[in-house]
CSV table of C-alpha atoms in Angstrom, one decimal:
chain,number,residue,atom,x,y,z
A,51,MET,CA,-68.8,-108.1,71.5
A,52,SER,CA,-66.8,-105.1,71.6
A,53,ILE,CA,-63.9,-103.2,73.0
A,54,ALA,CA,-63.6,-101.0,76.4
A,55,VAL,CA,-62.3,-98.3,77.2
A,56,ILE,CA,-61.3,-98.1,80.9
A,57,ASP,CA,-62.5,-95.1,82.6
A,58,CYS,CA,-59.5,-93.9,84.6
A,59,GLY,CA,-61.0,-90.2,84.9
A,60,SER,CA,-58.2,-89.3,82.1
A,61,SER,CA,-59.1,-86.7,79.5
A,62,ASN,CA,-57.6,-87.9,76.8
A,63,LEU,CA,-61.2,-91.1,77.6
A,64,ARG,CA,-63.2,-89.5,74.3
A,65,SER,CA,-61.1,-89.2,71.5
A,66,ALA,CA,-59.7,-92.3,72.9
A,67,LEU,CA,-63.3,-94.0,72.1
A,68,LYS,CA,-64.0,-92.0,69.3
A,69,ALA,CA,-60.9,-93.3,67.5
A,70,VAL,CA,-61.9,-97.2,68.4
A,71,GLN,CA,-65.4,-96.2,67.5
A,72,LYS,CA,-64.4,-96.0,64.1
A,73,PHE,CA,-63.5,-99.2,63.8
A,74,ASP,CA,-65.6,-100.3,66.6
A,75,PRO,CA,-68.5,-99.1,66.6
A,76,GLY,CA,-69.9,-100.9,69.5
A,77,ALA,CA,-66.3,-99.7,71.8
A,78,PHE,CA,-67.7,-98.7,75.3
A,79,ILE,CA,-66.2,-96.7,78.1
A,80,THR,CA,-66.5,-99.2,81.5
A,81,ILE,CA,-64.7,-99.8,85.0
A,82,ASP,CA,-67.3,-102.6,85.2
A,83,LYS,CA,-65.3,-105.5,86.0
A,84,ALA,CA,-68.6,-108.0,84.5
A,85,ALA,CA,-67.9,-105.7,80.7
A,86,LEU,CA,-64.1,-105.4,80.6
A,87,LEU,CA,-64.4,-109.6,81.2
A,88,GLY,CA,-67.0,-109.5,78.2
A,89,ALA,CA,-65.1,-107.6,76.3
A,90,THR,CA,-62.9,-108.7,73.2
A,91,GLY,CA,-60.6,-106.0,74.5
A,92,ILE,CA,-58.9,-104.0,76.5
A,93,VAL,CA,-58.0,-100.0,75.9
A,94,LEU,CA,-56.2,-98.0,79.1
A,95,PRO,CA,-55.4,-94.7,78.0
A,96,GLY,CA,-54.4,-92.9,80.5
A,97,VAL,CA,-53.4,-88.3,81.6
A,98,GLY,CA,-52.2,-87.4,84.5
A,99,ALA,CA,-49.7,-88.2,87.2
A,100,PHE,CA,-48.3,-91.8,87.4
A,101,ASP,CA,-49.6,-93.0,91.2
A,102,ALA,CA,-53.3,-90.9,91.0
A,103,ALA,CA,-54.2,-93.6,87.6
A,104,MET,CA,-53.1,-96.5,90.2
A,105,LYS,CA,-54.6,-95.6,93.3
A,106,PHE,CA,-57.3,-95.0,90.8
A,107,ILE,CA,-57.6,-98.8,89.3
A,108,ARG,CA,-56.6,-100.0,93.2
A,109,GLU,CA,-59.0,-98.0,95.2
A,110,LYS,CA,-62.1,-99.7,91.9
A,111,GLY,CA,-60.5,-102.5,92.7
A,112,LEU,CA,-59.7,-102.1,89.1
A,113,GLU,CA,-55.7,-104.2,89.8
A,114,ASP,CA,-57.1,-108.2,89.7
A,115,THR,CA,-59.4,-107.8,86.4
A,116,ILE,CA,-56.9,-105.9,84.8
A,117,LEU,CA,-53.7,-108.6,85.6
A,118,GLN,CA,-56.5,-111.5,85.0
A,119,LEU,CA,-57.3,-109.9,81.6
A,120,ILE,CA,-53.6,-109.6,80.2
A,121,ALA,CA,-52.6,-113.0,82.0
A,122,VAL,CA,-55.6,-114.6,79.8
A,123,LYS,CA,-54.0,-112.2,76.7
A,124,ARG,CA,-56.5,-110.3,75.9
A,125,PRO,CA,-55.7,-107.8,73.4
A,126,PHE,CA,-55.1,-104.4,75.6
A,127,LEU,CA,-53.4,-101.1,74.9
A,128,GLY,CA,-52.0,-98.4,76.7
A,129,ILE,CA,-51.3,-94.7,75.3
A,130,CYS,CA,-49.2,-93.2,77.3
A,131,LEU,CA,-50.2,-93.0,80.6
A,132,GLY,CA,-52.1,-96.5,80.4
A,133,MET,CA,-48.0,-97.5,78.7
A,134,GLN,CA,-46.4,-95.9,82.5
A,135,ILE,CA,-47.9,-98.0,84.6
A,136,LEU,CA,-47.6,-101.6,82.8
A,137,PHE,CA,-44.0,-101.2,84.7
A,138,GLU,CA,-42.6,-101.8,88.1
A,139,GLU,CA,-42.7,-98.5,89.4
A,140,SER,CA,-41.9,-94.8,88.4
A,141,GLU,CA,-39.4,-92.2,89.7
A,142,GLU,CA,-42.5,-89.6,88.6
A,143,GLY,CA,-44.5,-91.6,92.2
A,144,ALA,CA,-44.0,-94.0,95.5
A,145,VAL,CA,-46.9,-96.1,94.0
A,146,ARG,CA,-46.2,-99.3,92.6
A,147,GLY,CA,-47.4,-100.2,89.0
A,148,LEU,CA,-49.2,-103.4,87.9
A,149,GLY,CA,-45.3,-105.0,87.0
A,150,VAL,CA,-46.2,-106.2,83.8
A,151,ILE,CA,-43.7,-105.6,82.0
A,152,LYS,CA,-40.6,-105.8,83.9
A,153,GLY,CA,-38.7,-102.4,84.5
A,154,LYS,CA,-39.5,-98.2,85.9
A,155,VAL,CA,-39.7,-95.6,84.8
A,156,LYS,CA,-37.7,-92.4,83.8
A,157,LYS,CA,-38.1,-89.6,84.4
A,158,PHE,CA,-37.0,-87.0,80.8
A,159,LYS,CA,-33.3,-85.2,82.7
A,160,PHE,CA,-31.4,-83.4,80.0
A,161,SER,CA,-27.9,-81.4,81.1
A,162,GLY,CA,-25.2,-79.6,78.8
A,163,PHE,CA,-26.1,-79.1,75.3
A,164,MET,CA,-28.8,-80.6,75.7
A,165,ASN,CA,-30.3,-78.4,78.5
A,166,ASN,CA,-32.7,-76.2,75.9
A,167,LEU,CA,-33.9,-80.0,75.1
A,168,LYS,CA,-38.1,-78.9,76.7
A,169,ILE,CA,-39.6,-80.8,78.5
A,170,PRO,CA,-42.4,-82.1,78.4
A,171,HIS,CA,-41.7,-84.3,75.0
A,172,MET,CA,-44.7,-81.8,73.7
A,173,GLY,CA,-45.7,-82.4,69.4
A,174,TRP,CA,-44.8,-84.9,66.7
A,175,ASN,CA,-41.8,-87.3,66.4
A,176,ARG,CA,-40.4,-90.2,64.5
A,177,ILE,CA,-41.1,-93.3,65.7
A,178,MET,CA,-38.1,-96.5,64.7
A,179,ILE,CA,-39.8,-99.7,64.4
A,180,LYS,CA,-38.0,-102.6,66.2
A,181,GLN,CA,-40.2,-105.7,65.6
A,182,PRO,CA,-40.9,-105.7,62.0
A,183,ALA,CA,-43.8,-108.4,63.0
A,184,ASN,CA,-45.8,-106.5,65.0
A,185,PRO,CA,-49.5,-106.2,64.2
A,186,LEU,CA,-50.2,-103.0,65.9
A,187,PHE,CA,-47.7,-101.4,63.1
A,188,THR,CA,-49.3,-103.0,59.9
A,189,GLY,CA,-48.5,-100.5,56.8
A,190,ILE,CA,-46.6,-97.9,59.3
A,191,GLU,CA,-43.4,-97.0,58.1
A,192,GLU,CA,-40.6,-96.6,60.3
A,193,GLY,CA,-39.5,-92.4,60.7
A,194,THR,CA,-43.6,-92.2,61.3
A,195,MET,CA,-44.2,-89.2,63.3
A,196,PHE,CA,-46.6,-89.6,66.0
A,197,TYR,CA,-48.6,-87.1,68.8
A,198,PHE,CA,-46.3,-87.3,72.1
A,199,VAL,CA,-47.3,-85.2,75.4
A,200,HIS,CA,-45.1,-86.4,78.3
A,201,SER,CA,-42.2,-86.2,80.4
A,202,TYR,CA,-41.4,-89.9,81.9
A,203,TYR,CA,-40.7,-93.0,79.8
A,204,GLY,CA,-40.4,-96.4,80.1
A,205,VAL,CA,-37.3,-98.5,80.6
A,206,PRO,CA,-38.0,-102.3,80.4
A,207,GLU,CA,-35.2,-104.9,81.1
A,208,ASP,CA,-36.3,-107.5,78.7
A,209,PRO,CA,-35.5,-105.9,75.5
A,210,ALA,CA,-37.1,-108.3,73.6
A,211,VAL,CA,-40.4,-106.3,73.7
A,212,VAL,CA,-39.4,-103.0,72.6
A,213,ALA,CA,-41.3,-102.6,69.7
A,214,ALA,CA,-40.5,-99.3,68.6
A,215,THR,CA,-37.8,-96.2,69.8
A,216,THR,CA,-37.8,-92.3,69.2
A,217,ASP,CA,-35.0,-89.8,70.0
A,218,TYR,CA,-35.3,-86.9,72.2
A,219,GLY,CA,-33.0,-86.5,73.5
A,220,VAL,CA,-31.6,-89.8,74.4
A,221,ASN,CA,-33.8,-92.9,72.9
A,222,PHE,CA,-36.3,-93.6,74.4
A,223,VAL,CA,-39.3,-96.9,74.1
A,224,SER,CA,-41.9,-95.0,72.8
A,225,SER,CA,-43.6,-99.0,72.3
A,226,VAL,CA,-43.9,-102.1,73.6
A,227,TRP,CA,-45.6,-105.5,72.9
A,228,GLN,CA,-44.9,-108.3,74.5
A,229,ASP,CA,-47.7,-111.1,74.1
A,230,ASN,CA,-51.4,-109.5,73.2
A,231,LEU,CA,-50.3,-106.8,75.9
A,232,PHE,CA,-49.3,-103.9,72.9
A,233,ALA,CA,-48.3,-99.7,74.1
A,234,THR,CA,-47.8,-96.5,72.9
A,235,GLN,CA,-45.9,-93.8,74.2
A,236,PHE,CA,-47.4,-91.8,71.6
A,237,HIS,CA,-51.5,-90.9,71.5
A,238,PRO,CA,-52.9,-92.3,68.2
A,239,GLU,CA,-56.1,-91.4,69.0
A,240,LYS,CA,-54.1,-87.4,68.5
A,241,SER,CA,-52.2,-88.6,65.3
A,242,GLY,CA,-53.9,-88.0,62.0
A,243,GLU,CA,-54.1,-90.6,60.2
A,244,ASN,CA,-51.6,-92.7,60.9
A,245,GLY,CA,-52.2,-92.7,64.8
A,246,LEU,CA,-56.0,-93.6,63.3
A,247,LYS,CA,-54.1,-96.7,61.5
A,248,VAL,CA,-52.4,-98.0,64.4
A,249,VAL,CA,-56.2,-98.1,66.2
A,250,GLY,CA,-57.8,-99.7,63.5
A,251,ASN,CA,-54.7,-102.4,63.9
A,252,PHE,CA,-55.4,-103.1,67.4
A,253,VAL,CA,-59.1,-103.6,66.4
A,254,LYS,CA,-58.0,-106.4,63.5
A,255,ILE,CA,-55.9,-108.0,66.3
A,256,CYS,CA,-58.7,-108.0,69.1
A,257,GLN,CA,-61.4,-109.2,65.9
A,258,SER,CA,-59.0,-111.8,65.1
A,259,LYS,CA,-59.2,-113.1,68.2
A,260,VAL,CA,-62.7,-113.7,68.8
A,261,ARG,CA,-62.2,-115.8,65.5
A,262,SER,CA,-59.6,-117.9,66.6
B,218,MET,CA,-36.0,-85.1,66.8
B,219,LEU,CA,-39.0,-83.3,68.0
B,220,ALA,CA,-41.0,-81.4,64.8
B,221,LYS,CA,-41.5,-78.0,64.8
B,222,ARG,CA,-45.2,-77.4,64.7
B,223,VAL,CA,-47.7,-75.3,62.2
B,224,ILE,CA,-51.3,-74.2,63.7
B,225,PRO,CA,-53.9,-72.9,62.2
B,226,CYS,CA,-55.8,-70.4,64.4
B,227,LEU,CA,-59.4,-69.8,63.9
B,228,ASP,CA,-61.6,-67.3,64.8
B,229,VAL,CA,-65.4,-68.3,66.1
B,230,LYS,CA,-68.3,-65.7,66.6
B,231,GLU,CA,-71.2,-67.8,67.6
B,232,GLY,CA,-70.8,-70.9,66.3
B,233,ARG,CA,-69.5,-69.7,62.6
B,234,VAL,CA,-65.9,-69.0,61.9
B,235,VAL,CA,-65.2,-65.6,60.4
B,236,LYS,CA,-62.1,-63.6,58.4
B,237,GLY,CA,-60.5,-60.2,58.9
B,238,THR,CA,-60.8,-59.8,62.2
B,239,LYS,CA,-58.0,-57.0,62.9
B,240,PHE,CA,-60.3,-54.7,59.9
B,241,LEU,CA,-63.2,-55.1,61.8
B,242,ASP,CA,-64.6,-56.5,58.7
B,243,LEU,CA,-66.5,-60.0,59.3
B,244,LYS,CA,-66.9,-62.4,57.4
B,245,ASP,CA,-68.3,-65.9,57.7
B,246,ALA,CA,-66.7,-68.3,56.7
B,247,GLY,CA,-67.7,-71.3,57.2
B,248,ASP,CA,-68.3,-74.2,59.5
B,249,PRO,CA,-65.8,-74.5,62.5
B,250,VAL,CA,-65.7,-78.5,62.0
B,251,GLU,CA,-65.9,-78.3,58.1
B,252,GLN,CA,-62.7,-75.6,58.7
B,253,ALA,CA,-60.6,-78.1,60.8
B,254,LEU,CA,-61.8,-80.6,58.5
B,255,PHE,CA,-60.2,-78.9,55.7
B,256,TYR,CA,-56.7,-78.1,58.0
B,257,ASP,CA,-56.5,-81.9,58.7
B,258,LYS,CA,-56.0,-82.3,55.7
B,259,GLU,CA,-53.5,-80.3,55.1
B,260,GLY,CA,-51.6,-81.1,57.1
B,261,ALA,CA,-52.2,-79.0,60.3
B,262,ASP,CA,-49.8,-81.0,63.3
B,263,GLU,CA,-52.4,-78.8,65.9
B,264,LEU,CA,-55.6,-76.3,65.8
B,265,CYS,CA,-56.3,-73.5,68.1
B,266,PHE,CA,-59.7,-72.0,67.5
B,267,LEU,CA,-60.6,-68.6,69.4
B,268,ASP,CA,-64.2,-67.7,70.8
B,269,ILE,CA,-64.4,-64.3,69.9
B,270,THR,CA,-68.3,-64.0,70.8
B,271,ALA,CA,-68.2,-61.4,73.4
B,272,SER,CA,-71.4,-62.2,75.2
B,273,HIS,CA,-71.3,-64.6,78.3
B,274,GLU,CA,-74.4,-66.1,77.8
B,275,ASN,CA,-72.7,-68.1,74.3
B,276,ARG,CA,-70.1,-69.9,76.2
B,277,TYR,CA,-72.9,-72.6,75.3
B,278,ILE,CA,-72.7,-72.7,71.7
B,279,MET,CA,-68.7,-72.9,71.9
B,280,ILE,CA,-69.1,-76.1,73.7
B,281,ASN,CA,-70.8,-77.6,71.3
B,282,VAL,CA,-68.6,-76.6,68.3
B,283,VAL,CA,-65.3,-77.9,71.0
B,284,LYS,CA,-67.6,-81.4,70.5
B,285,ARG,CA,-68.8,-81.5,67.1
B,286,VAL,CA,-64.9,-81.1,66.3
B,287,ALA,CA,-64.0,-83.8,69.2
B,288,GLU,CA,-66.0,-86.6,66.7
B,289,LYS,CA,-64.2,-85.7,63.3
B,290,ILE,CA,-61.0,-84.6,64.0
B,291,TYR,CA,-58.4,-87.0,65.4
B,292,ILE,CA,-55.3,-84.0,65.8
B,293,PRO,CA,-54.8,-82.0,69.3
B,294,PHE,CA,-56.5,-78.5,68.9
B,295,THR,CA,-56.8,-75.7,71.6
B,296,VAL,CA,-59.9,-73.7,72.7
B,297,GLY,CA,-58.9,-70.2,74.0
B,298,GLY,CA,-61.5,-66.9,74.3
B,299,GLY,CA,-63.2,-65.8,77.1
B,300,ILE,CA,-61.7,-68.6,79.5
B,301,GLY,CA,-61.7,-67.3,82.9
B,302,ASP,CA,-62.3,-70.0,85.6
B,303,PRO,CA,-61.8,-73.9,86.1
B,304,GLU,CA,-64.9,-74.7,85.8
B,305,HIS,CA,-65.7,-73.7,82.4
B,306,ILE,CA,-61.8,-74.9,81.7
B,307,ARG,CA,-63.2,-78.8,83.0
B,308,GLU,CA,-66.5,-78.1,80.7
B,309,ILE,CA,-64.1,-77.7,77.5
B,310,LEU,CA,-61.5,-80.4,77.9
B,311,SER,CA,-64.6,-82.7,79.0
B,312,ALA,CA,-66.0,-81.8,75.6
B,313,GLY,CA,-63.3,-82.7,74.0
B,314,ALA,CA,-60.2,-80.1,73.5
B,315,ASP,CA,-56.9,-80.8,73.9
B,316,LYS,CA,-55.8,-78.3,75.5
B,317,VAL,CA,-57.3,-74.7,76.6
B,318,SER,CA,-55.8,-71.0,76.9
B,319,ILE,CA,-56.0,-68.4,79.0
B,320,ASN,CA,-54.6,-64.6,78.8
B,321,THR,CA,-57.0,-62.2,80.1
B,322,ALA,CA,-58.0,-64.5,83.4
B,323,ALA,CA,-54.4,-65.8,84.2
B,324,VAL,CA,-53.2,-61.9,84.7
B,325,LYS,CA,-56.1,-61.0,86.9
B,326,ASP,CA,-55.4,-63.5,89.1
B,327,PRO,CA,-53.0,-65.7,88.4
B,328,ASN,CA,-53.6,-68.2,90.8
B,329,LEU,CA,-56.0,-69.9,88.4
B,330,VAL,CA,-52.6,-71.5,86.2
B,331,GLN,CA,-50.9,-72.8,89.6
B,332,VAL,CA,-54.8,-74.0,90.4
B,333,SER,CA,-55.4,-75.7,86.8
B,334,ALA,CA,-52.4,-77.1,86.4
B,335,GLN,CA,-52.6,-78.5,89.4
B,336,ARG,CA,-56.0,-80.3,88.3
B,337,PHE,CA,-56.4,-80.9,84.7
B,338,GLY,CA,-52.2,-80.9,84.1
B,339,SER,CA,-49.9,-78.5,83.0
B,340,GLN,CA,-50.4,-80.0,79.3
B,341,CYS,CA,-53.3,-79.3,78.6
B,342,ILE,CA,-52.8,-74.7,80.2
B,343,VAL,CA,-52.0,-72.7,77.7
B,344,VAL,CA,-50.9,-69.3,78.5
B,345,ALA,CA,-51.8,-66.5,75.7
B,346,ILE,CA,-49.6,-63.4,76.2
B,347,ASP,CA,-50.0,-60.1,74.3
B,348,ALA,CA,-47.5,-58.5,74.2
B,349,LYS,CA,-46.3,-54.4,73.0
B,350,ARG,CA,-42.9,-53.0,72.9
B,351,VAL,CA,-42.1,-50.6,75.0
B,352,PHE,CA,-40.3,-47.3,73.9
B,353,ASP,CA,-37.5,-45.0,75.6
B,354,LYS,CA,-39.0,-40.5,75.9
B,355,SER,CA,-37.4,-40.5,72.7
B,356,GLY,CA,-39.6,-42.8,71.3
B,357,LYS,CA,-36.4,-45.4,70.2
B,358,PRO,CA,-38.3,-48.8,71.0
B,359,LEU,CA,-36.4,-51.0,73.8
B,360,ARG,CA,-35.3,-54.2,73.9
B,361,ARG,CA,-38.7,-54.6,76.3
B,362,TRP,CA,-42.4,-55.2,75.7
B,363,GLU,CA,-45.4,-55.0,78.8
B,364,VAL,CA,-48.3,-57.4,79.0
B,365,PHE,CA,-51.7,-56.4,77.3
B,366,THR,CA,-55.1,-58.2,78.5
B,367,HIS,CA,-58.6,-58.1,77.1
B,368,GLY,CA,-57.8,-58.7,73.7
B,369,GLY,CA,-54.8,-56.1,73.7
B,370,ARG,CA,-57.1,-52.7,74.4
B,371,THR,CA,-55.5,-53.0,78.2
B,372,PRO,CA,-51.8,-52.2,79.3
B,373,THR,CA,-50.8,-54.3,82.6
B,374,GLY,CA,-47.4,-52.8,83.2
B,375,ILE,CA,-46.2,-56.2,83.6
B,376,ASP,CA,-43.1,-57.1,81.7
B,377,VAL,CA,-43.6,-60.3,79.4
B,378,VAL,CA,-40.3,-61.8,80.4
B,379,GLU,CA,-41.1,-61.8,83.8
B,380,TRP,CA,-44.8,-62.7,82.9
B,381,ALA,CA,-43.2,-65.6,81.3
B,382,LYS,CA,-41.1,-66.9,83.5
B,383,LYS,CA,-43.6,-66.4,86.0
B,384,VAL,CA,-46.1,-68.4,84.4
B,385,GLU,CA,-44.0,-70.8,83.8
B,386,LYS,CA,-43.0,-71.4,87.7
B,387,LEU,CA,-47.3,-71.7,87.9
B,388,GLY,CA,-47.8,-74.6,85.7
B,389,ALA,CA,-48.3,-73.4,82.4
B,390,GLY,CA,-47.6,-76.0,79.6
B,391,GLU,CA,-47.2,-73.9,77.0
B,392,ILE,CA,-46.7,-70.2,76.2
B,393,LEU,CA,-48.9,-68.9,73.3
B,394,LEU,CA,-47.0,-65.5,72.4
B,395,THR,CA,-48.7,-62.7,69.9
B,396,SER,CA,-46.7,-60.0,68.9
B,397,MET,CA,-49.6,-56.6,69.0
B,398,ASP,CA,-46.5,-54.5,67.0
B,399,ARG,CA,-46.4,-57.3,64.1
B,400,ASP,CA,-50.1,-58.8,64.3
B,401,GLY,CA,-51.6,-57.8,61.4
B,402,THR,CA,-48.5,-56.5,59.1
B,403,GLN,CA,-47.2,-59.0,57.7
B,404,ASP,CA,-43.8,-57.5,58.7
B,405,GLY,CA,-42.7,-61.1,59.9
B,406,TYR,CA,-42.2,-62.3,63.6
B,407,ASP,CA,-40.7,-60.5,66.6
B,408,LEU,CA,-37.6,-62.5,66.4
B,409,GLU,CA,-36.8,-60.1,69.8
B,410,LEU,CA,-39.4,-61.1,71.7
B,411,THR,CA,-40.6,-64.8,70.8
B,412,SER,CA,-36.1,-65.7,71.3
B,413,ASP,CA,-36.1,-64.1,74.7
B,414,VAL,CA,-38.6,-65.5,75.6
B,415,ALA,CA,-38.2,-69.0,74.7
B,416,LYS,CA,-34.7,-68.1,75.5
B,417,SER,CA,-35.8,-68.0,79.0
B,418,VAL,CA,-38.9,-70.4,79.5
B,419,SER,CA,-37.7,-74.1,79.2
B,420,ILE,CA,-42.1,-74.6,78.1
B,421,PRO,CA,-42.6,-74.2,74.5
B,422,VAL,CA,-43.3,-71.3,73.0
B,423,ILE,CA,-45.3,-70.4,70.0
B,424,ALA,CA,-44.7,-67.4,67.9
B,425,SER,CA,-48.2,-65.3,66.4
B,426,GLY,CA,-48.7,-62.0,65.0
B,427,GLY,CA,-46.7,-61.4,61.4
B,428,ALA,CA,-46.2,-64.0,59.5
B,429,GLY,CA,-46.6,-62.5,55.7
B,430,SER,CA,-44.4,-65.3,54.0
B,431,LYS,CA,-42.7,-68.4,54.2
B,432,GLU,CA,-39.7,-66.7,55.2
B,433,HIS,CA,-40.9,-65.9,57.8
B,434,LEU,CA,-41.7,-69.2,59.4
B,435,TYR,CA,-38.3,-70.3,59.1
B,436,GLU,CA,-37.1,-67.5,60.9
B,437,GLY,CA,-39.2,-67.5,63.6
B,438,LEU,CA,-38.2,-70.8,64.3
B,439,THR,CA,-35.2,-71.0,63.5
B,440,THR,CA,-33.5,-67.6,65.0
B,441,GLY,CA,-37.1,-66.5,66.4
B,442,ARG,CA,-36.3,-70.0,68.8
B,443,ALA,CA,-40.2,-71.1,68.2
B,444,ASP,CA,-40.5,-74.5,68.7
B,445,ALA,CA,-44.6,-74.0,66.6
B,446,ALA,CA,-46.2,-71.1,64.8
B,447,LEU,CA,-49.9,-70.0,65.3
B,448,LEU,CA,-51.1,-68.4,61.6
B,449,ALA,CA,-54.4,-67.5,60.7
B,450,SER,CA,-55.0,-65.4,57.4
B,451,LEU,CA,-51.8,-66.0,55.4
B,452,LEU,CA,-54.0,-69.5,55.2
B,453,HIS,CA,-57.6,-68.3,55.8
B,454,TYR,CA,-56.8,-66.1,52.7
B,455,ARG,CA,-54.5,-68.8,50.8
B,456,THR,CA,-51.8,-66.8,50.7
B,457,LEU,CA,-49.8,-70.2,51.4
B,458,THR,CA,-50.5,-73.7,52.2
B,459,ILE,CA,-49.7,-75.8,54.8
B,460,ARG,CA,-47.8,-78.0,51.9
B,461,GLU,CA,-46.6,-74.9,51.3
B,462,ILE,CA,-44.5,-73.5,53.9
B,463,LYS,CA,-44.0,-77.5,55.4
B,464,ASP,CA,-42.4,-78.5,51.6
B,465,TYR,CA,-40.1,-75.4,52.3
B,466,LEU,CA,-39.1,-76.1,55.9
B,467,VAL,CA,-37.5,-79.4,55.4
B,468,ASN,CA,-35.8,-77.8,52.5
B,469,LYS,CA,-34.0,-75.1,54.9
B,470,GLY,CA,-33.2,-78.2,56.9
B,471,VAL,CA,-36.8,-77.8,59.7
B,472,VAL,CA,-37.5,-80.7,61.2
B,473,VAL,CA,-41.4,-81.4,60.6
B,474,ARG,CA,-44.4,-83.3,60.2
B,475,ARG,CA,-45.2,-84.9,56.4
């Protein structure tokens, strides 16, 4: 049994798969419901627009499957837009999100002396880890830099789910964790050695759940 | 705070990295994947591959290079050189590149920027601008630059700052700005050029052309207001390493990733 990477047509699909395969050579890309239900863990990579991604998931009939996998606490990693669609709604679109994380996705808005901050937030930035016990960040030091590309960020209602934050004009939530649901606003598959460490940690989480 | 980026640029000809393009003594400098791994290990924040293969038949050699790089490299990389249509962009992105850089084709058909940004997302469309300073009749340099295309051979009459604003509006996610006057000189970046462009757009600007020392990088990223610095010969001839550059920048208070 291996990890499934959901193919929602996003451009980082292959790099996400490659990174997971480094630790789980059998990892595969799929949108097949049975294959997803049989996987040890799920990665939802995402680049693009909120509405387009949600429409894709609904058209392919994957919404119930994803919600079911999260409900049964199958290890799940959302990346970038794959984190944002876990929320209830987004300022980017009109379509409802998956809603498994209470809260909404907002757009960066800068004014005054911060007006020179560029949008999208693109490049390497630090994360401040808020959950010391989070297994996704095992071996990751406070302040480690990861690669970001986004104009929107999720604002969870429950501060307990905040796994990490990052400063860019505002202190925004760059990672969430709730049960076995993990998500990062940054791209671990594009964040060099430390990014691979995060992916490796996720694979370990999936493997330990299979054993237990 | 967002880190300033250091981006090595590799010229690729028929699937191999070459050095010394400016002086026309093209030397084979090895396999793109090995070079990419080297710079990744050195601490490069991103990589840029410029396909300088002249003929179009070799398009698939580059696609193969992109695929091989994507198998091994876990930092973002951009591919540029001779990209002229959305289908070509799609091929490069699906081969594993994170961004494509378009230059001549964007000037010829600005609509390409808009169509590609809508289709693939602004974050993966970089517009490369080759800028040459304009002089008045008496030969006095003006604070104005003209866009050149076809590898710097063709003047367009287009003002660089106006063009930068236009491509931002069309959906470009980033501007790769090369000073033709400084390129290959090692006299430092054209700080007026980079800061004038960076001030007039709200997308990131990558400074290129003229870096000959770590001080030049510092100036480009501070006075020049650039978000990233593209480096070629300075790194390829091992004049400086990325580590030396980043250590220097950190000492000067610039936020970089180490």
